[in-house]
Structure formats: C-alpha cells, structure tokens
Coordinates of N, CA and C in Angstrom, one line a residue:
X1 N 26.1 24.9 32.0 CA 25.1 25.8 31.5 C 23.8 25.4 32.1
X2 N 23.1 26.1 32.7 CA 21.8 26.0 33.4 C 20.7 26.1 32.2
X3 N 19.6 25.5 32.5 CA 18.7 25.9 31.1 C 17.5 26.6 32.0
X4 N 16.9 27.5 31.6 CA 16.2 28.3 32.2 C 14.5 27.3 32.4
X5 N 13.5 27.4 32.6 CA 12.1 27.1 32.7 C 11.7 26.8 31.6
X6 N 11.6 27.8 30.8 CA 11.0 28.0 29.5 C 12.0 26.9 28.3
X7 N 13.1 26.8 28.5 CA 14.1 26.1 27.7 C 13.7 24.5 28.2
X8 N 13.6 24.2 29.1 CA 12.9 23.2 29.5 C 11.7 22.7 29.2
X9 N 10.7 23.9 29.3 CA 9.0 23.4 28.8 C 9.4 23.0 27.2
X10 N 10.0 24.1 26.4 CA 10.0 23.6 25.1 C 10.6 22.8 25.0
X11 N 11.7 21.9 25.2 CA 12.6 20.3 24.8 C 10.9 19.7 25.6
X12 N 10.5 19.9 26.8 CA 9.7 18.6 26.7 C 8.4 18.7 26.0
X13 N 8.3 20.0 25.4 CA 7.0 20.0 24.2 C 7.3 19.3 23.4
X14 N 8.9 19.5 22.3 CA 9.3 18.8 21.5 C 9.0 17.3 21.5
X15 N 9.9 16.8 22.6 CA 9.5 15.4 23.2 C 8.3 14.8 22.8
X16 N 6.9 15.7 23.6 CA 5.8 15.1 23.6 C 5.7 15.4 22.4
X17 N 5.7 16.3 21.4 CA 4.9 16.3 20.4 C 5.7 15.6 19.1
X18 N 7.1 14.8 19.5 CA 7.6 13.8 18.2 C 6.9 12.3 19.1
X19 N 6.9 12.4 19.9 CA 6.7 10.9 20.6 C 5.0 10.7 19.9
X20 N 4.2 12.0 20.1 CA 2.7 11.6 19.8 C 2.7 10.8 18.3
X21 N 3.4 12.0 17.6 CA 4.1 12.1 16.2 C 4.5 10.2 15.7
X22 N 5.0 9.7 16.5 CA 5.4 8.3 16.6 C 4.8 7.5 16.2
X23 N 3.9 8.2 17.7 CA 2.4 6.9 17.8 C 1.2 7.4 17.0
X24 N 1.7 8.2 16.7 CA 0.3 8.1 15.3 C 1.1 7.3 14.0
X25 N 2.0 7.2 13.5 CA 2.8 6.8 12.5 C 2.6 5.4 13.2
X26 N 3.2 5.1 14.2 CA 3.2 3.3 14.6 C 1.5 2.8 14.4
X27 N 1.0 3.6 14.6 CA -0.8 3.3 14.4 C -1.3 3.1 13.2
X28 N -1.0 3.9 12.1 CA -1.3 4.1 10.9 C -0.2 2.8 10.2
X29 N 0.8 2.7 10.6 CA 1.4 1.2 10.0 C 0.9 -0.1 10.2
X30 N 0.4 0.0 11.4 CA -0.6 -1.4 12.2 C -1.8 -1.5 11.2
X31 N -2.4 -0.5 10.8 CA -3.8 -0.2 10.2 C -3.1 -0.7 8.6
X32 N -2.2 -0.2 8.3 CA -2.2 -0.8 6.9 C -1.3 -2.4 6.9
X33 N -1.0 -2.8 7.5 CA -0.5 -4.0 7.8 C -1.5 -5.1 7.9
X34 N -2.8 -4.5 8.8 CA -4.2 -5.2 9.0 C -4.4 -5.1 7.4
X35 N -4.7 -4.1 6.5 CA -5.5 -3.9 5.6 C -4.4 -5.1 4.3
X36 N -3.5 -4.8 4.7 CA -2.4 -5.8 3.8 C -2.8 -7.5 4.2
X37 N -3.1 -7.6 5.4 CA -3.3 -8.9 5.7 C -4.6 -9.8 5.4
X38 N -5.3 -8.5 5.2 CA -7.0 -8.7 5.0 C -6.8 -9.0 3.3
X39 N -6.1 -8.3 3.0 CA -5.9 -7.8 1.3 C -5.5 -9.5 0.8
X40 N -4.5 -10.0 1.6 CA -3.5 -11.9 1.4 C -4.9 -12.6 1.3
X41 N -6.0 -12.2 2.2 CA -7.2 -13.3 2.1 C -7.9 -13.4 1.3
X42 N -8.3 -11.7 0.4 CA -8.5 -11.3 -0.6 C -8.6 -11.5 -1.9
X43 N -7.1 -12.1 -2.1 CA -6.3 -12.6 -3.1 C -6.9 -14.4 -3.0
X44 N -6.8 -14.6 -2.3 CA -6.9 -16.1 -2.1 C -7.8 -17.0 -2.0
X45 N -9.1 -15.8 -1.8 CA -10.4 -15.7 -2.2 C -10.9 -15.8 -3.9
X46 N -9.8 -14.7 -4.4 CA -10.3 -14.5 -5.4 C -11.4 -13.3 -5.3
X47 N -11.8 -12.6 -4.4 CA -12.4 -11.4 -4.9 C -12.3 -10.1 -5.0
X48 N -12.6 -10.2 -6.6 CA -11.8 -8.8 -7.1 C -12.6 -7.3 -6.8
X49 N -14.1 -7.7 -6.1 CA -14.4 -6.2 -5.8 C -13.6 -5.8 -4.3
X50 N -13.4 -7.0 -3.7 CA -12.7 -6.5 -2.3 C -11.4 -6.0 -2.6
X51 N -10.8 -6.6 -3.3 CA -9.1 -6.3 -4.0 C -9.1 -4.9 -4.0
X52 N -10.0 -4.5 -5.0 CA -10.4 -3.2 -5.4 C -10.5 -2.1 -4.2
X53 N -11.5 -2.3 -3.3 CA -11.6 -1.6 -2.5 C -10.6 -1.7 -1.1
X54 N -9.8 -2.7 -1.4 CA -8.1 -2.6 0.0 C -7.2 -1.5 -0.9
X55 N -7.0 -1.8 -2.1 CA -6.2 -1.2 -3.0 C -6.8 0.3 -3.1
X56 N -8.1 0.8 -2.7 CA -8.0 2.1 -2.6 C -7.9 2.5 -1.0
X57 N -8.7 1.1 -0.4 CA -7.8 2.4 1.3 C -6.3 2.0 1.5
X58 N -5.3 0.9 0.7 CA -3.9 1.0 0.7 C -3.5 2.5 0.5
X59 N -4.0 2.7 -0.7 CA -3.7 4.3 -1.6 C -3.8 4.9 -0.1
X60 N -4.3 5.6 0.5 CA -5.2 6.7 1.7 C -4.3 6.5 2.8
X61 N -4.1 5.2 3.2 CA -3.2 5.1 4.0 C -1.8 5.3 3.7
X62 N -1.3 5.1 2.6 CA 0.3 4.9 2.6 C 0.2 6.8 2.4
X63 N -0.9 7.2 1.5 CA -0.9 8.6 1.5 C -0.3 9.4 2.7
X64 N -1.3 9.0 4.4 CA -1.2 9.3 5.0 C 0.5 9.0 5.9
X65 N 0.6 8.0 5.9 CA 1.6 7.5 6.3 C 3.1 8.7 5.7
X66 N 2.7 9.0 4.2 CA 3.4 9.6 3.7 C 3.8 11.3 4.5
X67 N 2.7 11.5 4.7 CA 2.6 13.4 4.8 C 3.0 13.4 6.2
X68 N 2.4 11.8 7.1 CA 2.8 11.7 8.5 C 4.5 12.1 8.2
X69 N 5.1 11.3 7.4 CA 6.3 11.5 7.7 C 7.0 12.7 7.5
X70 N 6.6 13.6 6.7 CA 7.0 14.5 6.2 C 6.9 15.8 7.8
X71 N 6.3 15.4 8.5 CA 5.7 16.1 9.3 C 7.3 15.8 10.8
X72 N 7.4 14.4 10.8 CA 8.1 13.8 11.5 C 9.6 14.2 10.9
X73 N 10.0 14.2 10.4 CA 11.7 14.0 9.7 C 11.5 15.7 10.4
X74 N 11.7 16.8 10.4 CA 12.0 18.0 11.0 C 11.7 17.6 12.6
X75 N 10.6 17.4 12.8 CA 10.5 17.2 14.4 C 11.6 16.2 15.0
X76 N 12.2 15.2 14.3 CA 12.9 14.7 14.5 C 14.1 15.0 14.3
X77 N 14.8 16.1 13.6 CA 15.6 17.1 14.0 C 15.7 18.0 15.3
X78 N 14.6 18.5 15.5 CA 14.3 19.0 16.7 C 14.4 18.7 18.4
X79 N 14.2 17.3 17.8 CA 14.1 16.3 19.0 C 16.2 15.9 19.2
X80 N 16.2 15.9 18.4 CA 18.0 15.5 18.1 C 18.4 16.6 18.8
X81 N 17.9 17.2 18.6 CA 18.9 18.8 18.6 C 18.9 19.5 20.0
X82 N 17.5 18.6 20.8 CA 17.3 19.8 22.2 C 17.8 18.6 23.3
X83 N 17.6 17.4 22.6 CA 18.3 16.1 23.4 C 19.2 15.7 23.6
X84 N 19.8 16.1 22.5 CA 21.7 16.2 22.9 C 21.4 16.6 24.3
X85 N 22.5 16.4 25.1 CA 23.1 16.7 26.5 C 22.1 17.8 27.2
X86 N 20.8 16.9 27.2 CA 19.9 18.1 28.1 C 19.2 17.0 29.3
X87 N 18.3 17.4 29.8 CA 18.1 17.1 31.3 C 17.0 16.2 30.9
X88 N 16.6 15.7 29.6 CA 15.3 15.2 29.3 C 16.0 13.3 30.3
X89 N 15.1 12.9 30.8 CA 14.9 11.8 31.0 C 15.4 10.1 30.7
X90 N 16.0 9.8 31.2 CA 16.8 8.7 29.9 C 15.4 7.8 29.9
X91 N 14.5 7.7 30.8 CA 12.7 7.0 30.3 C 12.4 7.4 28.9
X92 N 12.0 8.9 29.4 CA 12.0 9.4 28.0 C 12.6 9.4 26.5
X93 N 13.9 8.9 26.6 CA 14.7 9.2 25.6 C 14.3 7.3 25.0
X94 N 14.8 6.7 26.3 CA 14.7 5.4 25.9 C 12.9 4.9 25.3
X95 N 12.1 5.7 25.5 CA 10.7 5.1 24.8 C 10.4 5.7 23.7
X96 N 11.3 7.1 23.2 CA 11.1 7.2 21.7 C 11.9 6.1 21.0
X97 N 13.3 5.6 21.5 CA 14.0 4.7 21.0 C 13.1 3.6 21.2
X98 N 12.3 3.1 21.9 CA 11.6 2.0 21.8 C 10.5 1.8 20.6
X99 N 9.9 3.0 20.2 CA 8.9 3.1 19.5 C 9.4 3.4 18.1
X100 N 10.8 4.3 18.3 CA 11.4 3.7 16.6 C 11.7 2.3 16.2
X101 N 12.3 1.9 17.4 CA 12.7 -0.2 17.0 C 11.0 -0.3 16.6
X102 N 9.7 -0.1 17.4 CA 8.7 -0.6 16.6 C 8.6 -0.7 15.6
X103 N 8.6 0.9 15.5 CA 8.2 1.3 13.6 C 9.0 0.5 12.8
X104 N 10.4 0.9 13.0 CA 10.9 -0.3 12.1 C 10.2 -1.5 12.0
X105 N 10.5 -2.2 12.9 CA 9.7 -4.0 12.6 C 8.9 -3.5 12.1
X106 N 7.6 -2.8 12.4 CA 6.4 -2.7 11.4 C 6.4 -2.8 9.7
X107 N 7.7 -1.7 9.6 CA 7.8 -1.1 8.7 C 8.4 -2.4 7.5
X108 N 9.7 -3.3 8.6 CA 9.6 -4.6 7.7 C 8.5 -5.3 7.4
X109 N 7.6 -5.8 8.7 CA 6.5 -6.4 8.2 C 6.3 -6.0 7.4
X110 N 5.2 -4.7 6.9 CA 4.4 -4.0 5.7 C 5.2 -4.7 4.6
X111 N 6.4 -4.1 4.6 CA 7.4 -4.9 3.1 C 7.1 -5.9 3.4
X112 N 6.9 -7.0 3.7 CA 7.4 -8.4 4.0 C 6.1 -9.1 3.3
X113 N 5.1 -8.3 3.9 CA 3.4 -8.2 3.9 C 3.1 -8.2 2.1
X114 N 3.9 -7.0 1.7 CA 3.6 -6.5 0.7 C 3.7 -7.2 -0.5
X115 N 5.2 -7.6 -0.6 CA 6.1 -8.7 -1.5 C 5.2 -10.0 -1.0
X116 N 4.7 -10.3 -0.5 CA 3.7 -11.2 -0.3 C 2.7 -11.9 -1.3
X117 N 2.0 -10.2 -0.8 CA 0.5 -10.1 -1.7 C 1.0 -10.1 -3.5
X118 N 2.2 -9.4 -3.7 CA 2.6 -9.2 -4.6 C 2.9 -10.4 -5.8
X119 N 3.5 -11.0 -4.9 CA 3.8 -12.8 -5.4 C 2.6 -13.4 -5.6
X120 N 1.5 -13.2 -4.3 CA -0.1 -13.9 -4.9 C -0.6 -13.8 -5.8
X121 N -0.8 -12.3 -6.0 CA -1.2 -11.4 -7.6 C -0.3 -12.2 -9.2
X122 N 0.6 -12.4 -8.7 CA 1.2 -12.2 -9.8 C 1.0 -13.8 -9.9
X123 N 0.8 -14.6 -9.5 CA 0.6 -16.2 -9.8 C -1.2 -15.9 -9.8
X124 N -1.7 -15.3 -9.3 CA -3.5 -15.2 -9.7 C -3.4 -14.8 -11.0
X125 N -2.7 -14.1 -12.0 CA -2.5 -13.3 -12.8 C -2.4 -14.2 -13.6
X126 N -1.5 -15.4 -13.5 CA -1.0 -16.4 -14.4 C -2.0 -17.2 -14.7
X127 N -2.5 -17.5 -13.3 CA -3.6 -18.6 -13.4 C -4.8 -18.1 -14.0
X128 N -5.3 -17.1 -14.1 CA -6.0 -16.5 -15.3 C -5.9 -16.6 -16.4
X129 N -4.4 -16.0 -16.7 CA -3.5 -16.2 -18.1 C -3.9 -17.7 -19.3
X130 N -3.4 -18.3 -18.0 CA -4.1 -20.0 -18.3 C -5.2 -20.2 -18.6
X131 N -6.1 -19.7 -18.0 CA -7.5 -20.2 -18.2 C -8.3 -19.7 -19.0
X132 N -7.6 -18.4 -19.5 CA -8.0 -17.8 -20.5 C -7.3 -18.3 -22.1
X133 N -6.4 -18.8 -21.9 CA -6.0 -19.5 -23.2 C -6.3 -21.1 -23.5
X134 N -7.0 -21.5 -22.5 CA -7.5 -22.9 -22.3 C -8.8 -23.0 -22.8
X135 N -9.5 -21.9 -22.7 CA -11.1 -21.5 -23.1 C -10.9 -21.2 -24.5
X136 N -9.7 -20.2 -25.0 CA -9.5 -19.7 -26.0 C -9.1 -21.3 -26.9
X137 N -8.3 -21.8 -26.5 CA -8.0 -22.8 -27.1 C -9.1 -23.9 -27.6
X138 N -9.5 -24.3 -26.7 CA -10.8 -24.8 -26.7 C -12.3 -24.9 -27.4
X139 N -12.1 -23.6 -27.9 CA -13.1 -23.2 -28.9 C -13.3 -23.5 -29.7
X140 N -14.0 -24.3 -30.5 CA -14.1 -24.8 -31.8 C -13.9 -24.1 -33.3
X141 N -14.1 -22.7 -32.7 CA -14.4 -22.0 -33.8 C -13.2 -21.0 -33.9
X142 N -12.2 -20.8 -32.8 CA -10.9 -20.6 -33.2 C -10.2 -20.7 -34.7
X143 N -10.0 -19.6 -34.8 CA -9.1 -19.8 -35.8 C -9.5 -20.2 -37.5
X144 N -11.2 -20.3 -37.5 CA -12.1 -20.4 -38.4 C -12.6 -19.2 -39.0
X145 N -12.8 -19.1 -40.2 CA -13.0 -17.9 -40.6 C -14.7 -18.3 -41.2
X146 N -14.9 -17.2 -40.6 CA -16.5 -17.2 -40.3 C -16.9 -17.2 -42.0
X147 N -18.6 -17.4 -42.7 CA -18.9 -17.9 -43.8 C -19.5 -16.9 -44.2
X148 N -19.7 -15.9 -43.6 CA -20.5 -14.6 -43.8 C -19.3 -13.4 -43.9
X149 N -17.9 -14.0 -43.7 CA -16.5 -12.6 -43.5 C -16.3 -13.1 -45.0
X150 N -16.4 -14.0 -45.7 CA -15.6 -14.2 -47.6 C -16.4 -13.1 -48.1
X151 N -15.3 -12.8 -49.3 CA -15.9 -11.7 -49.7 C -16.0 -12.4 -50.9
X152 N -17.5 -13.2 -51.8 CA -17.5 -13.9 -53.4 C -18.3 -12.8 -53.7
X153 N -18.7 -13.0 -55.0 CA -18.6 -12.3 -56.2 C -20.1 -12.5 -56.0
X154 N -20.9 -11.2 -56.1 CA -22.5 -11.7 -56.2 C -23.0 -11.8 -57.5
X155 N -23.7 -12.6 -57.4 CA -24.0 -13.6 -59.2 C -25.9 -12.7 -59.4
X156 N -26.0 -13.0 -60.5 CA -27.9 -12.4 -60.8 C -27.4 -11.3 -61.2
X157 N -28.9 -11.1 -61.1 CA -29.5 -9.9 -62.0 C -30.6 -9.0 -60.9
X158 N -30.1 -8.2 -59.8 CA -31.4 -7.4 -59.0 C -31.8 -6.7 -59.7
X159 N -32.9 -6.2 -59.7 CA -34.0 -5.4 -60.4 C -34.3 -4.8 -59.0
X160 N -34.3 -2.9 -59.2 CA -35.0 -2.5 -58.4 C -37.1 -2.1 -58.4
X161 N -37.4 -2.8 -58.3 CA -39.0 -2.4 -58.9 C -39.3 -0.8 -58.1
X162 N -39.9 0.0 -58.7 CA -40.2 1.4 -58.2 C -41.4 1.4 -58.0

C-alpha cells in the first residue's frame, strides 16, 4: 500500500506535534522537580512563608502538567495509530521512545522528591507538636484556675446613690 504525500505530511505532523507535546511535558516535570527540590530546603529551613508560596506554584504546575496530559493521551493514540507500519523513521520513532523513558524517570523522581518532602513535613509537624506541649507544659499557670473565674457569693449592702 503506497501512502500518498498528504498521508505522509499528516503522520509526520502527528509526530512533530506529540514529540513537542513531550517536550513540553518533560519541561514542566523538570520545573516542578526544581520547585520540589527548592521546597526539601524549605522545609529544613523552617520557612513557612516560602513553604507557602512552593505549595502554590506546586498547585499551577501539577495543574498544568495535568491538562498537558489530557492533551497528550489522544495525540498519543494518534501517534500509535499512523506509526504502526508507516514510513516514519526508526530516529524518529526511537526519540519519542527516548523522551518517554525520560518522562518516566522524571516522573519517578517527582514521586521520589515528593514522599520526601512529605516525610520532612510530617517530622517538622511533630517537632512542633513537641514544642508546643513543652511550652504548654511548662507554664506555671497550667491547669490553675484563675481567682477572678470562682464564682463566691457577694457579701454587703450596695446602695445605689441617685
């Protein structure tokens, strides 16, 4: 079966335009892997306006990462579909396969990254935990019932003068 010109330009539009598709997705995993790594220092630092502000460009990113993919999973049908047994290039074929083995590893990193920071938080959390019941403990006035909360019996005679 011969493929005409036009059946050719589109498989290698497809091509180009899942491969871009890739590398914007392999880009945007690098960026939040950076922001995950910055985020570990963060933690370890102890500062919670920075925390704050990773945790909302995590949000934006994984957002994005998200819609990227939604975009990808059809094109990636497409790409399946015109690549079966067509004239596309085994370079070509072999450097989308190259750039998925990336994504993957990336993709473990991020996890790897994630469960990480996740573990930090959660032992910063404790150590707070601590320190907050060490102060609480601590207090002298713990557990005293203040002299002004008794409710006694008021004694006299008030007179209101007019």
């Amino acid at each position: 079966m011969e493929l005409t010109q036009a059946q050719i330009d589109e498989r290698i539009a497809v091509l180009k335009r899942f491969r871009t598709l890739l590398e914007q997705q392999r880009n945007k995993f690098r960026e939040y892997l950076h922001v995950l790594e910055c985020q570990q220092n963060k933690i370890e630092e102890e500062d919670g306006d920075a925390l704050v502000a990773h945790a909302e460009l995590e949000q934006q990113i994984v957002s994005n990462i998200s819609n990227l993919q939604k975009v990808i999973e059809p094109m990636q049908s497409m790409y399946n579909a015109v690549s079966h047994g067509t004239e596309l290039g085994a370079e070509d074929k072999n450097s989308v396969k190259r750039m998925q083995a990336e994504l993957a590893d990336l993709q473990r990193k991020v996890l790897a990254q994630n469960a990480l920071n996740q573990d930090l938080l959660k032992k910063h959390i404790e150590s707070v935990k601590k320190q907050l019941a060490e102060i609480h403990n601590a207090n002298p006035y713990f557990g005293k019932r203040s002299i002004y909360s008794t409710t006694a019996a008021v004694t006299g005679n008030f007179v209101a003068e007019a």
